[in-house]
Amino acid sequence: MINHHLTPELMMAYSAGTLPEAFALVVATHVSMCDGCRAEIDSFDAVGGCMVEDARAAALSVDSLEATMRLIAQGPATTKQMPRLSSGTLPSPLQDYVGGDLDAIKWRSIGMGVKQAILPTSSDATARLLYIPAGSAVPDHGHRGTELTLVLQGAFSDDEDRFARGDVEVANEDLQHTPVADIGMDCICLAATDAPLKFNAFIPRLAQRFLRI
Amino acid sequence: MLTSVNTMERPIAPSEFRAHSAVYREATSQTGKPNVSSTTKDWTAHIIAIRDKQDQVAFADLFAHFAPRVKGFLMKSGADASLAEECTQEVMATLWRKAHMFDPARASVATWIFTIARNKKIDALRKMRRPEPEDLPWGPEAEPDQADAIGLRQETEQLADAIKQLPDKQRKLIEQAYFGDLSHSEIAEITGLPLGTIKSRIRLALDRLRHAMN
Ligand SMILES: [Zn+2]
């Protein structure tokens, strides 16, 4: 049961195609586990359909249709593809970036048992997988921009609430928090930020250099 | 059951489109004028004809209506005329190739074309990858429910009307969001989009699909 969902503005921006790639990855991964947000994004796509329907028509080149038919004739034959479905822990959009499931993640230790793996996305925001041992805390930090955290395994709690598999926490500038992983299972999250985090204590600031966040 | 799409059986003769050039000119001559279309046409049958019969006449009709709008959309999103023309042709070719993926219970044809054009925009203009959600499971049972498709069409028309009736300032904000000028935090200012009913409709269709697969 997912209790924490995407915000409408994230879903609309995903539908419009204007989110940084790292944020779009969080959205696509959550939607893979949540039909409610999938239906809402489909609705935002319908708004996009209205925008196309109402768009000012631009003059096409004279041979536009013929050129398109040539493209079709030259292009690959249409083949029905099998649906992209994941049987592992990571939903398929995330597997596309990792190159496999959990065992394919190239973790790097960042101290105190916490590990991370930065995923290759466009540079306007950073996406990384975080591995937090059961019962451990992520350094206390505030935010300059927006930070999205999606739980993939285990659960964590912070001053606000508890987040389990499929839940997304959307943190903005006003949130200062210390997420702690549940006892019982190591926690794996997908986190995306569009600005460097501000850590409060000396040691975490040092960790920040290793974290590249 | 979804019919698999055969490869094209014969080469295309451009002369086959000439019969449609009148329609074609009519659409392209609208340049500069906003389109006022209160009753939106249902294009689903055209997509089915392209999917099942590689119907070039149906394609020419769709092309006349949508290609100038897609090009206008891409130009407003920041593409120059020649890039927009190139991308529009690719979008319309993708529509032909992916006709078997169209699901009238989840999207109108205009909505579906918007998603193809948007993906092209991310690829060609923003030059980045677009992470897509996991596919829904499909199988012989996944042929869309007729009632769902009709319901979705009604909801889409109501949504289009509701958007037309929004105050100018609000409608401009929505346009800006889709043409790529607003960040997600600026989008938070947009209110009053009546998405509740279309969302419930799509949600029902998704539930039915999941149920059919279990
Ligand atoms: Zn959700």
Short mmCIF file of N, CA, C and O and ligand atoms in Angstrom, two decimals, chain A residues 2-6 11 30-31 33-38 40 166 168, ligand 1:
data_model
loop_
_atom_site.label_atom_id
_atom_site.label_comp_id
_atom_site.label_asym_id
_atom_site.label_seq_id
_atom_site.Cartn_x
_atom_site.Cartn_y
_atom_site.Cartn_z
N ILE A 2 0.77 2.04 -1.05
CA ILE A 2 1.58 3.26 -1.15
C ILE A 2 0.81 4.43 -0.53
O ILE A 2 -0.36 4.65 -0.84
N ASN A 3 1.45 5.16 0.37
CA ASN A 3 0.77 6.27 1.06
C ASN A 3 1.26 7.65 0.63
O ASN A 3 0.60 8.64 0.87
N HIS A 4 2.44 7.71 0.04
CA HIS A 4 3.01 9.01 -0.32
C HIS A 4 3.23 9.06 -1.82
O HIS A 4 4.03 8.29 -2.35
N HIS A 5 2.53 9.97 -2.47
CA HIS A 5 2.51 10.00 -3.94
C HIS A 5 3.24 11.21 -4.50
O HIS A 5 3.69 12.08 -3.76
N LEU A 6 3.29 11.26 -5.83
CA LEU A 6 3.90 12.40 -6.52
C LEU A 6 3.01 13.62 -6.37
O LEU A 6 1.80 13.49 -6.19
N MET A 11 3.89 15.68 -11.75
CA MET A 11 3.26 14.86 -12.78
C MET A 11 2.98 15.67 -14.04
O MET A 11 3.16 15.19 -15.15
N HIS A 30 8.17 5.45 -9.80
CA HIS A 30 7.00 5.43 -8.91
C HIS A 30 5.76 4.97 -9.69
O HIS A 30 4.99 4.13 -9.22
N VAL A 31 5.57 5.53 -10.88
CA VAL A 31 4.39 5.20 -11.69
C VAL A 31 4.36 3.72 -12.05
O VAL A 31 3.29 3.12 -12.16
N MET A 33 4.89 1.46 -10.12
CA MET A 33 4.34 0.77 -8.95
C MET A 33 2.99 1.33 -8.52
O MET A 33 2.40 0.84 -7.56
N CYS A 34 2.50 2.39 -9.18
CA CYS A 34 1.31 3.10 -8.69
C CYS A 34 0.36 3.46 -9.82
O CYS A 34 0.63 4.37 -10.60
N ASP A 35 -0.77 2.75 -9.91
CA ASP A 35 -1.74 3.02 -10.98
C ASP A 35 -2.47 4.34 -10.77
O ASP A 35 -2.95 4.93 -11.73
N GLY A 36 -2.58 4.80 -9.52
CA GLY A 36 -3.24 6.08 -9.26
C GLY A 36 -2.49 7.22 -9.95
O GLY A 36 -3.08 8.04 -10.66
N CYS A 37 -1.18 7.28 -9.74
CA CYS A 37 -0.38 8.34 -10.37
C CYS A 37 -0.28 8.11 -11.88
O CYS A 37 -0.22 9.07 -12.65
N ARG A 38 -0.30 6.83 -12.33
CA ARG A 38 -0.29 6.56 -13.77
C ARG A 38 -1.53 7.16 -14.43
O ARG A 38 -1.45 7.82 -15.46
N GLU A 40 -3.29 9.62 -13.29
CA GLU A 40 -3.22 11.08 -13.23
C GLU A 40 -2.30 11.63 -14.32
O GLU A 40 -2.60 12.65 -14.95
N GLY A 166 7.71 2.11 -2.61
CA GLY A 166 6.78 2.81 -3.49
C GLY A 166 6.49 4.23 -3.04
O GLY A 166 6.07 5.06 -3.84
N VAL A 168 7.04 8.09 -2.04
CA VAL A 168 7.95 9.18 -2.43
C VAL A 168 7.90 10.28 -1.40
O VAL A 168 6.81 10.72 -1.02
ZN ZN C 1 1.34 7.37 -6.66
#
